[in-house]
Structure formats: C-alpha cells, structure tokens
Short mmCIF file of C-alpha atoms in Angstrom, two decimals:
data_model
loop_
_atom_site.label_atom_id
_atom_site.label_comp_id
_atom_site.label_asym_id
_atom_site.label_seq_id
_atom_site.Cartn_x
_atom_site.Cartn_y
_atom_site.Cartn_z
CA UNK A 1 -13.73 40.87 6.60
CA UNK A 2 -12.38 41.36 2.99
CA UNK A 3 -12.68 38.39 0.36
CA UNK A 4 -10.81 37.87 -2.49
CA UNK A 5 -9.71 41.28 -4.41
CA UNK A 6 -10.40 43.12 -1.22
CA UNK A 7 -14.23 42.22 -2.11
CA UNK A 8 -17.06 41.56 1.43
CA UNK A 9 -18.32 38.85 2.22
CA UNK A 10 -22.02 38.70 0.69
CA UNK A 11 -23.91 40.67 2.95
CA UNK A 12 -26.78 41.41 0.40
CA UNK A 13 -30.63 41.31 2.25
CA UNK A 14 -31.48 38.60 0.28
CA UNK A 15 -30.56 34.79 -1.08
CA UNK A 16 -33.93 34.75 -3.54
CA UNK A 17 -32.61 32.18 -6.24
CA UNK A 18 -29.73 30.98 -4.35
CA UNK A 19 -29.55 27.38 -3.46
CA UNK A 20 -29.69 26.20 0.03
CA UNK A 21 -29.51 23.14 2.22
CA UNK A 22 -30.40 22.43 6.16
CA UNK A 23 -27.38 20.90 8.30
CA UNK A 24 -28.40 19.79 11.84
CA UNK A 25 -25.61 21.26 14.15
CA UNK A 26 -23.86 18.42 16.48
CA UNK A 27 -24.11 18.95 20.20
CA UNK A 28 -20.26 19.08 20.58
CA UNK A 29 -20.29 22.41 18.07
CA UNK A 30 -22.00 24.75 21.05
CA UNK A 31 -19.80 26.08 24.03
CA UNK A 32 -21.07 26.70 27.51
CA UNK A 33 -22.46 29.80 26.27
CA UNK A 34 -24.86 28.21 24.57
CA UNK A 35 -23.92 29.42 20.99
CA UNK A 36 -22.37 28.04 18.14
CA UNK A 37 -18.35 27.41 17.90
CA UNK A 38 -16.77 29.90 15.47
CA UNK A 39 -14.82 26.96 14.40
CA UNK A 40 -18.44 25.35 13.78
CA UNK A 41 -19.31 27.52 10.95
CA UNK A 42 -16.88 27.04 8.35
CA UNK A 43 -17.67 22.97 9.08
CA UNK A 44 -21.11 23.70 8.04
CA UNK A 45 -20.35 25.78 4.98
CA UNK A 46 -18.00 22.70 3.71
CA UNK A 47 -20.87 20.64 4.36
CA UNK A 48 -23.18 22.64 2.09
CA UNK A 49 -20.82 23.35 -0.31
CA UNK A 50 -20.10 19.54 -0.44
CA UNK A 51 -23.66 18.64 -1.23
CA UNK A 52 -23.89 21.52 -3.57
CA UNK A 53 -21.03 20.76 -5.87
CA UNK A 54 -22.19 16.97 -5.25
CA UNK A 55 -25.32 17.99 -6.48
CA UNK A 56 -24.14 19.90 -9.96
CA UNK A 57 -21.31 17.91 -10.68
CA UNK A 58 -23.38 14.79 -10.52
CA UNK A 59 -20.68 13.22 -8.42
CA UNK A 60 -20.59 11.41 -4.73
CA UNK A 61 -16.94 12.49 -4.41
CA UNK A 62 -16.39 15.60 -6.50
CA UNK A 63 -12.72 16.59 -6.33
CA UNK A 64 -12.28 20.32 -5.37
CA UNK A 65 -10.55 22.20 -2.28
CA UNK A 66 -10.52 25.10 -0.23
CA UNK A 67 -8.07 27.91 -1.38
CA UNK A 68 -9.34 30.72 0.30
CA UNK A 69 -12.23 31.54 3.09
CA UNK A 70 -13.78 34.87 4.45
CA UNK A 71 -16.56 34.92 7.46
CA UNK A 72 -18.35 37.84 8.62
CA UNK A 73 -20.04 36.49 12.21
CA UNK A 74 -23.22 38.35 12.25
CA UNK A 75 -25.07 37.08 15.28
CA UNK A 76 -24.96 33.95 17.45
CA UNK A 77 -26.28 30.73 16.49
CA UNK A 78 -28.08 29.44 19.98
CA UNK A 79 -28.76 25.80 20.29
CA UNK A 80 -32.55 26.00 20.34
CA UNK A 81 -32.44 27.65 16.62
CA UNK A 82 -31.24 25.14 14.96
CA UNK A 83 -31.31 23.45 12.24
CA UNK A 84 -29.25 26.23 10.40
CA UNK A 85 -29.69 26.68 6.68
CA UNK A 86 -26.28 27.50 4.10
CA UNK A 87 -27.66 29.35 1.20
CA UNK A 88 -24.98 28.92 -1.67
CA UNK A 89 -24.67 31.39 -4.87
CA UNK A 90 -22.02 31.46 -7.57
CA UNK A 91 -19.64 34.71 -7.52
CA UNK A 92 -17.51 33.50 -10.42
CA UNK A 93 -16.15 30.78 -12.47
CA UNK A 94 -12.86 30.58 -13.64
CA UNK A 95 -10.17 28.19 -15.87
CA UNK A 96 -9.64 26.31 -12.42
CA UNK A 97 -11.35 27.52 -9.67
CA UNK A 98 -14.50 28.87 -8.92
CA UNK A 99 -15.74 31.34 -5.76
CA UNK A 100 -18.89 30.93 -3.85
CA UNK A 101 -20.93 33.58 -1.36
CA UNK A 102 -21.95 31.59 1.47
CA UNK A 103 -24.99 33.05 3.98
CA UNK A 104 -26.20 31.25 7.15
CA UNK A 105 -29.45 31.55 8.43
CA UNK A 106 -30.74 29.99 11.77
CA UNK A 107 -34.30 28.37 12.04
CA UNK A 108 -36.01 32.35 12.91
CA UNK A 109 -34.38 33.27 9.31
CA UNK A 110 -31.73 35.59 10.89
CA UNK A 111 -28.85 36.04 9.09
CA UNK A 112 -25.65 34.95 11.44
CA UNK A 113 -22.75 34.85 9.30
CA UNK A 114 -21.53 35.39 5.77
CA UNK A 115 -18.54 34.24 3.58
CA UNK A 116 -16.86 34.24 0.53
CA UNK A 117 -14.36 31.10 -0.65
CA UNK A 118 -12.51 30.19 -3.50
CA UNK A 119 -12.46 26.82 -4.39
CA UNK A 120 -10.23 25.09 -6.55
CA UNK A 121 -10.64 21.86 -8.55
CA UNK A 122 -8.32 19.02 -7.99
CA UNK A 123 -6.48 16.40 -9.61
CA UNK A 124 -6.45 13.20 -7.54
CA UNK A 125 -3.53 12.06 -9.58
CA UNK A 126 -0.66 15.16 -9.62
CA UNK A 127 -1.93 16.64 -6.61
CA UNK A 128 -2.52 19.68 -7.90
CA UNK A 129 -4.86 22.15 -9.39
CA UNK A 130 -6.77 20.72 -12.55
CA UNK A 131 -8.94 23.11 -15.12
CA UNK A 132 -12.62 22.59 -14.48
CA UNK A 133 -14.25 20.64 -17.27
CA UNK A 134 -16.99 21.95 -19.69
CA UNK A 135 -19.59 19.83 -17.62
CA UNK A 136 -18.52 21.47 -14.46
CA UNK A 137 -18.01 24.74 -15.37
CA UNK A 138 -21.41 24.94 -17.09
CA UNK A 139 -23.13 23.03 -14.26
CA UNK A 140 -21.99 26.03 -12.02
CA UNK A 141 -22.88 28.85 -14.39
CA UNK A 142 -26.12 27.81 -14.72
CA UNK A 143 -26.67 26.94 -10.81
CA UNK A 144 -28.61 30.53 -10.10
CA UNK A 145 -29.82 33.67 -11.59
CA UNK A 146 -27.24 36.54 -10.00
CA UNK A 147 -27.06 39.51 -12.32
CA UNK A 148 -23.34 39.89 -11.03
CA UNK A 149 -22.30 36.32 -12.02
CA UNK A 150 -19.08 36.48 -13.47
CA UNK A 151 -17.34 34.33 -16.24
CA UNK A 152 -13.38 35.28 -16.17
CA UNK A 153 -10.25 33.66 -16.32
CA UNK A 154 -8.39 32.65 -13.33
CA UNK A 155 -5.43 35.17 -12.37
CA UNK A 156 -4.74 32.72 -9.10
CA UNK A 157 -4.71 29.21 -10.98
#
C-alpha cells in the first residue's frame, strides 16, 4: 500500500535506532483462526504511538490525531507469539503535523506488518489543527538518528 505522496510503507530490514514499545494483545483481538484481527493492528500502533508522543512531549494526554494511515500486512500474528513489539521512527516534521513509519514485530522478531501515518496536532479548544510548538517539534526531531529525516513545511495543514 502507498503512504502519503504515493510513498511505502517502511519496509526497510531494519528498526536499529528506532524506538519501540511491547503491547500485550487482548484475547478478543484473535479470530478462530488463531491470528491477529486486521482491525487489531492499527489499535496497537495508536497504542505505541500514544506512549511515544506521551513520552517526547512530556505529556499524559498529548493532543494529536490521526489524519492519514497506511498498513502493509506482512505475515500473521498467532496468539502464542505474542507480546508484539511497535517500533516507531520519525519520517518528517512539519508546521502542524508530523508522519511516523510504524513496524510490528511478533515475539520470534518477524516482521508482520508495516505503516506509515500522518498525525496532526490538535487544539482542544477550536477543534482544529494547531502548529506544533518549538518543544514538540524539537522533541520529535531529535527522537532517532534516520539519515532520511525530514524537516519541511506542511503542504496538508
């Protein structure tokens, strides 16, 4: 699947420098086939992405949403290879938004899915798109070494 400006999902061999966070899979997330839900996976990138931006921003409640997801299902996730791991790197930062690559990994190391989303930061107040703050912005520019790390304005908000 294409991500933003026609772009793959990350689909590089490896997350070396990328940050990365286990999420225990809930029973209810596996159908009778014994695999992981394709609706399961982009739960589990939220919930890395939550504790990543969490994490940088230096907030419990960071205020950011989704504008834009891409998954590449690579293999299955079975039940007995769990926990999973979300390995999160920084594509590019922009005046308002900002766009992640997203890998998961099951407990064997296999790579079973990759994306690419575009996140934009929020104002609580207008409802709207906000532009990310000096604090932010640097917090996620300085997250992980990736030689293709971009700095640009936004051309989507």
């Amino acid at each position: 699947m294409n991500g933003p400006a026609g772009r793959r999902a990350d689909r590089s061999t490896t997350t070396d420098g990328w940050w990365s966070t286990e999420i225990q899979v809930w029973w209810r997330d596996f159908d009778e086939l014994g695999h992981m839900t394709a609706a399961a996976y982009p739960a589990a990138y939220e919930e890395a992405v939550g504790r990543f931006v969490s994490e940088r921003w230096g907030e419990t409640s960071p205020a950011y949403v989704t504008a834009r997801t891409s998954i590449e299902y690579l293999s299955e996730v079975q039940r007995q290879h769990q926990p999973i791991t979300v390995h999160v790197g920084v594509v590019r930062v922009g005046v308002t938004s900002f766009v992640l690559d997203l890998a998961l990994s099951d407990t064997a190391g296999t790579r079973c899915a990759a994306a690419q989303t575009r996140y934009v930061a929020w104002d609580k107040n207008t409802r709207g798109p906000r532009p990310l703050d000096e604090a932010e912005r640097s917090a996620l520019l300085h997250t992980v070494e990736r030689p293709e790390l971009e700095q640009a304005g936004d051309h989507q908000g």
